[in-house]
mmCIF file with all atom_site columns, C-alpha atoms in Angstrom:
data_model
loop_
_atom_site.group_PDB
_atom_site.id
_atom_site.type_symbol
_atom_site.label_atom_id
_atom_site.label_alt_id
_atom_site.label_comp_id
_atom_site.label_asym_id
_atom_site.label_entity_id
_atom_site.label_seq_id
_atom_site.pdbx_PDB_ins_code
_atom_site.Cartn_x
_atom_site.Cartn_y
_atom_site.Cartn_z
_atom_site.occupancy
_atom_site.B_iso_or_equiv
_atom_site.pdbx_formal_charge
_atom_site.auth_seq_id
_atom_site.auth_comp_id
_atom_site.auth_asym_id
_atom_site.auth_atom_id
_atom_site.pdbx_PDB_model_num
ATOM 1   C CA . MET A 1 1   ? 22.468  -1.040  16.655  1.00 55.00 ? 1   MET A CA 1
ATOM 2   C CA . GLU A 1 2   ? 21.442  -4.274  18.345  1.00 68.00 ? 2   GLU A CA 1
ATOM 3   C CA . LYS A 1 3   ? 18.410  -2.571  19.917  1.00 72.00 ? 3   LYS A CA 1
ATOM 4   C CA . ARG A 1 4   ? 17.401  -1.315  16.464  1.00 71.00 ? 4   ARG A CA 1
ATOM 5   C CA . ASN A 1 5   ? 17.707  -4.821  14.985  1.00 73.00 ? 5   ASN A CA 1
ATOM 6   C CA . ASP A 1 6   ? 15.650  -6.272  17.838  1.00 80.00 ? 6   ASP A CA 1
ATOM 7   C CA . ARG A 1 7   ? 12.952  -3.692  17.202  1.00 84.00 ? 7   ARG A CA 1
ATOM 8   C CA . LEU A 1 8   ? 12.964  -4.512  13.478  1.00 87.00 ? 8   LEU A CA 1
ATOM 9   C CA . ASP A 1 9   ? 12.741  -8.232  14.295  1.00 88.00 ? 9   ASP A CA 1
ATOM 10  C CA . ASP A 1 10  ? 9.783   -7.590  16.593  1.00 89.00 ? 10  ASP A CA 1
ATOM 11  C CA . PHE A 1 11  ? 7.917   -5.674  13.895  1.00 91.00 ? 11  PHE A CA 1
ATOM 12  C CA . PHE A 1 12  ? 8.766   -8.356  11.345  1.00 91.00 ? 12  PHE A CA 1
ATOM 13  C CA . MET A 1 13  ? 7.429   -11.148 13.558  1.00 92.00 ? 13  MET A CA 1
ATOM 14  C CA . GLU A 1 14  ? 4.262   -9.190  14.295  1.00 91.00 ? 14  GLU A CA 1
ATOM 15  C CA . TYR A 1 15  ? 3.402   -7.977  10.769  1.00 91.00 ? 15  TYR A CA 1
ATOM 16  C CA . ARG A 1 16  ? 5.035   -10.325 8.241   1.00 92.00 ? 16  ARG A CA 1
ATOM 17  C CA . THR A 1 17  ? 1.885   -12.413 7.773   1.00 92.00 ? 17  THR A CA 1
ATOM 18  C CA . MET A 1 18  ? -0.227  -9.306  7.195   1.00 91.00 ? 18  MET A CA 1
ATOM 19  C CA . VAL A 1 19  ? 2.260   -7.966  4.623   1.00 93.00 ? 19  VAL A CA 1
ATOM 20  C CA . ILE A 1 20  ? 2.431   -11.289 2.762   1.00 92.00 ? 20  ILE A CA 1
ATOM 21  C CA . ARG A 1 21  ? -1.373  -11.564 2.689   1.00 90.00 ? 21  ARG A CA 1
ATOM 22  C CA . ASN A 1 22  ? -1.731  -8.028  1.436   1.00 89.00 ? 22  ASN A CA 1
ATOM 23  C CA . ALA A 1 23  ? 0.771   -8.541  -1.371  1.00 90.00 ? 23  ALA A CA 1
ATOM 24  C CA . TYR A 1 24  ? -0.735  -11.927 -2.246  1.00 89.00 ? 24  TYR A CA 1
ATOM 25  C CA . MET A 1 25  ? -4.156  -10.357 -2.733  1.00 88.00 ? 25  MET A CA 1
ATOM 26  C CA . TYR A 1 26  ? -2.692  -8.465  -5.682  1.00 84.00 ? 26  TYR A CA 1
ATOM 27  C CA . VAL A 1 27  ? -0.003  -10.671 -7.195  1.00 87.00 ? 27  VAL A CA 1
ATOM 28  C CA . LYS A 1 28  ? -1.637  -14.093 -6.632  1.00 85.00 ? 28  LYS A CA 1
ATOM 29  C CA . ASP A 1 29  ? 1.784   -15.735 -6.200  1.00 86.00 ? 29  ASP A CA 1
ATOM 30  C CA . TYR A 1 30  ? 2.926   -16.673 -2.702  1.00 88.00 ? 30  TYR A CA 1
ATOM 31  C CA . TYR A 1 31  ? 6.654   -16.548 -3.505  1.00 89.00 ? 31  TYR A CA 1
ATOM 32  C CA . VAL A 1 32  ? 6.377   -13.118 -5.097  1.00 90.00 ? 32  VAL A CA 1
ATOM 33  C CA . ALA A 1 33  ? 4.368   -11.995 -2.061  1.00 91.00 ? 33  ALA A CA 1
ATOM 34  C CA . GLU A 1 34  ? 7.223   -13.176 0.171   1.00 92.00 ? 34  GLU A CA 1
ATOM 35  C CA . ASP A 1 35  ? 9.694   -11.168 -1.947  1.00 91.00 ? 35  ASP A CA 1
ATOM 36  C CA . ILE A 1 36  ? 7.471   -8.101  -1.636  1.00 93.00 ? 36  ILE A CA 1
ATOM 37  C CA . CYS A 1 37  ? 7.346   -8.661  2.122   1.00 93.00 ? 37  CYS A CA 1
ATOM 38  C CA . GLN A 1 38  ? 11.135  -8.790  2.251   1.00 93.00 ? 38  GLN A CA 1
ATOM 39  C CA . GLU A 1 39  ? 11.461  -5.582  0.212   1.00 92.00 ? 39  GLU A CA 1
ATOM 40  C CA . THR A 1 40  ? 8.842   -3.893  2.397   1.00 93.00 ? 40  THR A CA 1
ATOM 41  C CA . PHE A 1 41  ? 10.812  -4.656  5.557   1.00 93.00 ? 41  PHE A CA 1
ATOM 42  C CA . ILE A 1 42  ? 14.099  -3.599  3.940   1.00 91.00 ? 42  ILE A CA 1
ATOM 43  C CA . ARG A 1 43  ? 12.531  -0.213  3.215   1.00 91.00 ? 43  ARG A CA 1
ATOM 44  C CA . PHE A 1 44  ? 11.023  -0.131  6.684   1.00 92.00 ? 44  PHE A CA 1
ATOM 45  C CA . GLY A 1 45  ? 14.455  -0.755  8.195   1.00 90.00 ? 45  GLY A CA 1
ATOM 46  C CA . LYS A 1 46  ? 15.780  2.336   6.415   1.00 88.00 ? 46  LYS A CA 1
ATOM 47  C CA . HIS A 1 47  ? 12.950  4.557   7.711   1.00 86.00 ? 47  HIS A CA 1
ATOM 48  C CA . MET A 1 48  ? 12.175  2.878   11.032  1.00 88.00 ? 48  MET A CA 1
ATOM 49  C CA . GLU A 1 49  ? 13.320  5.783   13.219  1.00 87.00 ? 49  GLU A CA 1
ATOM 50  C CA . ASP A 1 50  ? 11.103  8.225   11.302  1.00 86.00 ? 50  ASP A CA 1
ATOM 51  C CA . ILE A 1 51  ? 7.875   6.221   11.637  1.00 86.00 ? 51  ILE A CA 1
ATOM 52  C CA . PRO A 1 52  ? 5.890   6.452   14.879  1.00 87.00 ? 52  PRO A CA 1
ATOM 53  C CA . SER A 1 53  ? 5.041   3.040   16.361  1.00 84.00 ? 53  SER A CA 1
ATOM 54  C CA . GLU A 1 54  ? 1.298   3.599   15.982  1.00 86.00 ? 54  GLU A CA 1
ATOM 55  C CA . LYS A 1 55  ? 1.709   4.165   12.213  1.00 87.00 ? 55  LYS A CA 1
ATOM 56  C CA . VAL A 1 56  ? 3.958   1.191   11.459  1.00 90.00 ? 56  VAL A CA 1
ATOM 57  C CA . LYS A 1 57  ? 1.125   -1.162  10.503  1.00 89.00 ? 57  LYS A CA 1
ATOM 58  C CA . GLY A 1 58  ? -0.410  1.322   8.055   1.00 87.00 ? 58  GLY A CA 1
ATOM 59  C CA . TRP A 1 59  ? 2.984   2.196   6.590   1.00 90.00 ? 59  TRP A CA 1
ATOM 60  C CA . LEU A 1 60  ? 3.835   -1.466  5.982   1.00 92.00 ? 60  LEU A CA 1
ATOM 61  C CA . PHE A 1 61  ? 0.405   -2.090  4.511   1.00 88.00 ? 61  PHE A CA 1
ATOM 62  C CA . CYS A 1 62  ? 0.648   0.827   2.075   1.00 88.00 ? 62  CYS A CA 1
ATOM 63  C CA . ILE A 1 63  ? 4.217   0.136   0.983   1.00 90.00 ? 63  ILE A CA 1
ATOM 64  C CA . SER A 1 64  ? 3.500   -3.549  0.355   1.00 91.00 ? 64  SER A CA 1
ATOM 65  C CA . GLU A 1 65  ? 0.442   -2.571  -1.675  1.00 89.00 ? 65  GLU A CA 1
ATOM 66  C CA . ARG A 1 66  ? 2.471   -0.114  -3.742  1.00 88.00 ? 66  ARG A CA 1
ATOM 67  C CA . LEU A 1 67  ? 5.225   -2.685  -4.326  1.00 90.00 ? 67  LEU A CA 1
ATOM 68  C CA . ALA A 1 68  ? 2.626   -5.221  -5.469  1.00 88.00 ? 68  ALA A CA 1
ATOM 69  C CA . PHE A 1 69  ? 1.172   -2.691  -7.917  1.00 84.00 ? 69  PHE A CA 1
ATOM 70  C CA . ASP A 1 70  ? 4.666   -1.913  -9.179  1.00 85.00 ? 70  ASP A CA 1
ATOM 71  C CA . TYR A 1 71  ? 5.351   -5.620  -9.666  1.00 86.00 ? 71  TYR A CA 1
ATOM 72  C CA . LEU A 1 72  ? 2.151   -6.039  -11.666 1.00 82.00 ? 72  LEU A CA 1
ATOM 73  C CA . ARG A 1 73  ? 2.839   -2.943  -13.753 1.00 79.00 ? 73  ARG A CA 1
ATOM 74  C CA . LYS A 1 74  ? 6.399   -3.958  -14.560 1.00 75.00 ? 74  LYS A CA 1
ATOM 75  C CA . GLY A 1 75  ? 5.491   -7.577  -15.196 1.00 66.00 ? 75  GLY A CA 1
ATOM 76  C CA . GLY A 1 76  ? 3.049   -6.635  -17.932 1.00 40.00 ? 76  GLY A CA 1
ATOM 77  C CA . LYS A 1 77  ? 0.128   -8.295  -16.162 1.00 46.00 ? 77  LYS A CA 1
ATOM 78  C CA . TYR A 1 78  ? -1.357  -5.201  -14.649 1.00 37.00 ? 78  TYR A CA 1
ATOM 79  C CA . GLU A 1 79  ? -4.870  -5.580  -13.279 1.00 38.00 ? 79  GLU A CA 1
ATOM 80  C CA . THR A 1 80  ? -6.996  -3.204  -11.255 1.00 33.00 ? 80  THR A CA 1
ATOM 81  C CA . PHE A 1 81  ? -7.502  -5.484  -8.264  1.00 37.00 ? 81  PHE A CA 1
ATOM 82  C CA . VAL A 1 82  ? -7.024  -9.185  -7.990  1.00 41.00 ? 82  VAL A CA 1
ATOM 83  C CA . GLY A 1 83  ? -8.574  -10.203 -4.642  1.00 44.00 ? 83  GLY A CA 1
ATOM 84  C CA . LEU A 1 84  ? -8.637  -13.621 -3.033  1.00 42.00 ? 84  LEU A CA 1
ATOM 85  C CA . GLU A 1 85  ? -10.262 -16.677 -4.516  1.00 44.00 ? 85  GLU A CA 1
ATOM 86  C CA . GLU A 1 86  ? -12.351 -18.796 -2.172  1.00 43.00 ? 86  GLU A CA 1
ATOM 87  C CA . THR A 1 87  ? -9.630  -21.454 -1.682  1.00 46.00 ? 87  THR A CA 1
ATOM 88  C CA . GLU A 1 88  ? -7.000  -18.865 -0.756  1.00 45.00 ? 88  GLU A CA 1
ATOM 89  C CA . LEU A 1 89  ? -9.471  -17.096 1.496   1.00 42.00 ? 89  LEU A CA 1
ATOM 90  C CA . ASN A 1 90  ? -10.037 -20.344 3.399   1.00 46.00 ? 90  ASN A CA 1
ATOM 91  C CA . ARG A 1 91  ? -6.294  -21.015 3.596   1.00 49.00 ? 91  ARG A CA 1
ATOM 92  C CA . PHE A 1 92  ? -5.568  -17.575 4.992   1.00 45.00 ? 92  PHE A CA 1
ATOM 93  C CA . ALA A 1 93  ? -8.564  -17.711 7.331   1.00 42.00 ? 93  ALA A CA 1
ATOM 94  C CA . GLU A 1 94  ? -7.179  -20.619 9.348   1.00 47.00 ? 94  GLU A CA 1
ATOM 95  C CA . ASN A 1 95  ? -5.803  -18.172 11.940  1.00 45.00 ? 95  ASN A CA 1
ATOM 96  C CA . TYR A 1 96  ? -9.158  -16.408 12.224  1.00 43.00 ? 96  TYR A CA 1
ATOM 97  C CA . SER A 1 97  ? -12.187 -17.797 13.962  1.00 43.00 ? 97  SER A CA 1
ATOM 98  C CA . ASP A 1 98  ? -14.417 -15.406 12.032  1.00 48.00 ? 98  ASP A CA 1
ATOM 99  C CA . VAL A 1 99  ? -13.903 -15.294 8.257   1.00 48.00 ? 99  VAL A CA 1
ATOM 100 C CA . SER A 1 100 ? -16.262 -12.326 7.905   1.00 57.00 ? 100 SER A CA 1
ATOM 101 C CA . HIS A 1 101 ? -13.390 -10.098 9.040   1.00 56.00 ? 101 HIS A CA 1
ATOM 102 C CA . LEU A 1 102 ? -11.436 -11.101 5.929   1.00 53.00 ? 102 LEU A CA 1
ATOM 103 C CA . LEU A 1 103 ? -14.450 -10.674 3.667   1.00 60.00 ? 103 LEU A CA 1
ATOM 104 C CA . GLU A 1 104 ? -15.043 -7.150  4.974   1.00 65.00 ? 104 GLU A CA 1
ATOM 105 C CA . LYS A 1 105 ? -11.367 -6.329  4.455   1.00 65.00 ? 105 LYS A CA 1
ATOM 106 C CA . LYS A 1 106 ? -11.494 -7.719  0.916   1.00 66.00 ? 106 LYS A CA 1
ATOM 107 C CA . GLU A 1 107 ? -14.513 -5.566  0.068   1.00 71.00 ? 107 GLU A CA 1
ATOM 108 C CA . GLU A 1 108 ? -12.819 -2.504  1.550   1.00 71.00 ? 108 GLU A CA 1
ATOM 109 C CA . TYR A 1 109 ? -9.676  -3.198  -0.504  1.00 69.00 ? 109 TYR A CA 1
ATOM 110 C CA . GLU A 1 110 ? -11.738 -3.558  -3.654  1.00 74.00 ? 110 GLU A CA 1
ATOM 111 C CA . HIS A 1 111 ? -13.407 -0.168  -3.154  1.00 72.00 ? 111 HIS A CA 1
ATOM 112 C CA . ARG A 1 112 ? -10.129 1.520   -2.259  1.00 75.00 ? 112 ARG A CA 1
ATOM 113 C CA . GLY A 1 113 ? -8.350  -0.218  -5.116  1.00 77.00 ? 113 GLY A CA 1
ATOM 114 C CA . ARG A 1 114 ? -10.893 0.898   -7.706  1.00 82.00 ? 114 ARG A CA 1
ATOM 115 C CA . VAL A 1 115 ? -10.734 4.533   -6.622  1.00 85.00 ? 115 VAL A CA 1
ATOM 116 C CA . LEU A 1 116 ? -6.935  4.598   -6.393  1.00 82.00 ? 116 LEU A CA 1
ATOM 117 C CA . GLU A 1 117 ? -6.559  2.859   -9.732  1.00 85.00 ? 117 GLU A CA 1
ATOM 118 C CA . ARG A 1 118 ? -8.859  5.430   -11.295 1.00 87.00 ? 118 ARG A CA 1
ATOM 119 C CA . LEU A 1 119 ? -6.720  8.221   -9.838  1.00 87.00 ? 119 LEU A CA 1
ATOM 120 C CA . LYS A 1 120 ? -3.571  6.513   -11.102 1.00 86.00 ? 120 LYS A CA 1
ATOM 121 C CA . ARG A 1 121 ? -5.061  6.086   -14.573 1.00 90.00 ? 121 ARG A CA 1
ATOM 122 C CA . GLU A 1 122 ? -6.616  9.565   -14.887 1.00 92.00 ? 122 GLU A CA 1
ATOM 123 C CA . LYS A 1 123 ? -4.088  11.668  -12.946 1.00 90.00 ? 123 LYS A CA 1
ATOM 124 C CA . PRO A 1 124 ? -0.805  9.714   -12.670 1.00 89.00 ? 124 PRO A CA 1
ATOM 125 C CA . LEU A 1 125 ? 1.264   12.622  -11.347 1.00 89.00 ? 125 LEU A CA 1
ATOM 126 C CA . TRP A 1 126 ? -1.245  13.313  -8.594  1.00 90.00 ? 126 TRP A CA 1
ATOM 127 C CA . TYR A 1 127 ? -1.178  9.637   -7.674  1.00 88.00 ? 127 TYR A CA 1
ATOM 128 C CA . GLU A 1 128 ? 2.626   9.556   -7.515  1.00 87.00 ? 128 GLU A CA 1
ATOM 129 C CA . THR A 1 129 ? 2.641   12.769  -5.470  1.00 89.00 ? 129 THR A CA 1
ATOM 130 C CA . MET A 1 130 ? 0.201   11.352  -2.921  1.00 86.00 ? 130 MET A CA 1
ATOM 131 C CA . CYS A 1 131 ? 2.153   8.093   -2.648  1.00 82.00 ? 131 CYS A CA 1
ATOM 132 C CA . MET A 1 132 ? 5.457   9.874   -2.156  1.00 83.00 ? 132 MET A CA 1
ATOM 133 C CA . CYS A 1 133 ? 3.964   12.230  0.413   1.00 83.00 ? 133 CYS A CA 1
ATOM 134 C CA . TYR A 1 134 ? 1.891   9.876   2.527   1.00 77.00 ? 134 TYR A CA 1
ATOM 135 C CA . LEU A 1 135 ? 3.576   6.512   2.032   1.00 72.00 ? 135 LEU A CA 1
ATOM 136 C CA . GLU A 1 136 ? 7.203   7.496   1.769   1.00 74.00 ? 136 GLU A CA 1
ATOM 137 C CA . ASP A 1 137 ? 6.809   10.567  4.009   1.00 77.00 ? 137 ASP A CA 1
ATOM 138 C CA . MET A 1 138 ? 8.605   12.883  1.587   1.00 83.00 ? 138 MET A CA 1
ATOM 139 C CA . ASP A 1 139 ? 8.269   16.668  1.803   1.00 88.00 ? 139 ASP A CA 1
ATOM 140 C CA . ASN A 1 140 ? 7.209   18.901  -1.103  1.00 91.00 ? 140 ASN A CA 1
ATOM 141 C CA . PRO A 1 141 ? 10.738  19.972  -2.143  1.00 92.00 ? 141 PRO A CA 1
ATOM 142 C CA . SER A 1 142 ? 11.901  16.337  -2.236  1.00 89.00 ? 142 SER A CA 1
ATOM 143 C CA . ILE A 1 143 ? 8.875   15.251  -4.269  1.00 90.00 ? 143 ILE A CA 1
ATOM 144 C CA . GLY A 1 144 ? 9.327   18.204  -6.622  1.00 90.00 ? 144 GLY A CA 1
ATOM 145 C CA . LYS A 1 145 ? 12.970  17.307  -7.147  1.00 89.00 ? 145 LYS A CA 1
ATOM 146 C CA . GLU A 1 146 ? 12.045  13.657  -7.824  1.00 86.00 ? 146 GLU A CA 1
ATOM 147 C CA . LEU A 1 147 ? 9.330   14.591  -10.334 1.00 87.00 ? 147 LEU A CA 1
ATOM 148 C CA . GLY A 1 148 ? 11.169  17.573  -11.822 1.00 90.00 ? 148 GLY A CA 1
ATOM 149 C CA . VAL A 1 149 ? 8.631   20.253  -10.841 1.00 91.00 ? 149 VAL A CA 1
ATOM 150 C CA . LYS A 1 150 ? 8.485   23.168  -8.412  1.00 90.00 ? 150 LYS A CA 1
ATOM 151 C CA . PRO A 1 151 ? 7.459   22.453  -4.782  1.00 89.00 ? 151 PRO A CA 1
ATOM 152 C CA . TYR A 1 152 ? 4.459   24.817  -4.920  1.00 90.00 ? 152 TYR A CA 1
ATOM 153 C CA . LEU A 1 153 ? 3.037   22.712  -7.757  1.00 92.00 ? 153 LEU A CA 1
ATOM 154 C CA . ILE A 1 154 ? 3.317   19.626  -5.537  1.00 91.00 ? 154 ILE A CA 1
ATOM 155 C CA . SER A 1 155 ? 1.225   21.411  -2.918  1.00 91.00 ? 155 SER A CA 1
ATOM 156 C CA . LYS A 1 156 ? -1.463  22.178  -5.505  1.00 92.00 ? 156 LYS A CA 1
ATOM 157 C CA . TRP A 1 157 ? -1.441  18.614  -6.804  1.00 92.00 ? 157 TRP A CA 1
ATOM 158 C CA . LYS A 1 158 ? -1.945  17.278  -3.269  1.00 91.00 ? 158 LYS A CA 1
ATOM 159 C CA . GLU A 1 159 ? -4.892  19.624  -2.677  1.00 92.00 ? 159 GLU A CA 1
ATOM 160 C CA . ARG A 1 160 ? -6.487  18.686  -5.984  1.00 92.00 ? 160 ARG A CA 1
ATOM 161 C CA . ALA A 1 161 ? -5.876  14.970  -5.467  1.00 91.00 ? 161 ALA A CA 1
ATOM 162 C CA . LYS A 1 162 ? -7.531  15.087  -2.029  1.00 90.00 ? 162 LYS A CA 1
ATOM 163 C CA . SER A 1 163 ? -10.550 16.813  -3.499  1.00 92.00 ? 163 SER A CA 1
ATOM 164 C CA . TRP A 1 164 ? -10.657 14.367  -6.436  1.00 91.00 ? 164 TRP A CA 1
ATOM 165 C CA . LEU A 1 165 ? -10.388 11.362  -4.093  1.00 88.00 ? 165 LEU A CA 1
ATOM 166 C CA . LYS A 1 166 ? -13.186 12.659  -1.889  1.00 88.00 ? 166 LYS A CA 1
ATOM 167 C CA . THR A 1 167 ? -15.491 13.015  -4.886  1.00 90.00 ? 167 THR A CA 1
ATOM 168 C CA . ALA A 1 168 ? -14.476 9.624   -6.301  1.00 87.00 ? 168 ALA A CA 1
ATOM 169 C CA . TYR A 1 169 ? -15.058 7.855   -2.965  1.00 83.00 ? 169 TYR A CA 1
ATOM 170 C CA . GLU A 1 170 ? -18.483 9.456   -2.674  1.00 83.00 ? 170 GLU A CA 1
ATOM 171 C CA . GLU A 1 171 ? -19.346 8.170   -6.144  1.00 82.00 ? 171 GLU A CA 1
ATOM 172 C CA . GLU A 1 172 ? -17.993 4.689   -5.353  1.00 75.00 ? 172 GLU A CA 1
ATOM 173 C CA . TYR A 1 173 ? -19.837 4.334   -2.036  1.00 73.00 ? 173 TYR A CA 1
ATOM 174 C CA . LYS A 1 174 ? -23.272 5.504   -3.256  1.00 68.00 ? 174 LYS A CA 1
#
């Protein structure tokens, strides 16, 4: 148990800043971003043994993004993508010698955010299916039980969502 806690502490120390920044980009409130970070690591602690070390960063990033979207949706101030203002960008860039890295990331998030928001708006069940599958690492029967549909339908939704996302990304990146 102590080894597990040490491992969780190590991941927290390494990725907490990244998780807070990611959440802040959406919610624009540092204290809410800290709360989202805390919730992200609580969820991570529950699934830590199931997540390979090389996928931890991506998992934390995706879960914090989803929690930020949920916060915005539930708070009634839902927006497609918020992004950083110039003053916040400078504040967060103090640990980076090259700010262009952050600007590239911001642009990438904006593109990804627009496409994912479009999927969420146009095909909400597909969006939820993809999130449950790839972010929460749930299998088709578990997702089907959660959404109240048969597992084979979940498989079809995932196939269709992948195809839809591919087409939408191609349109966005023209």
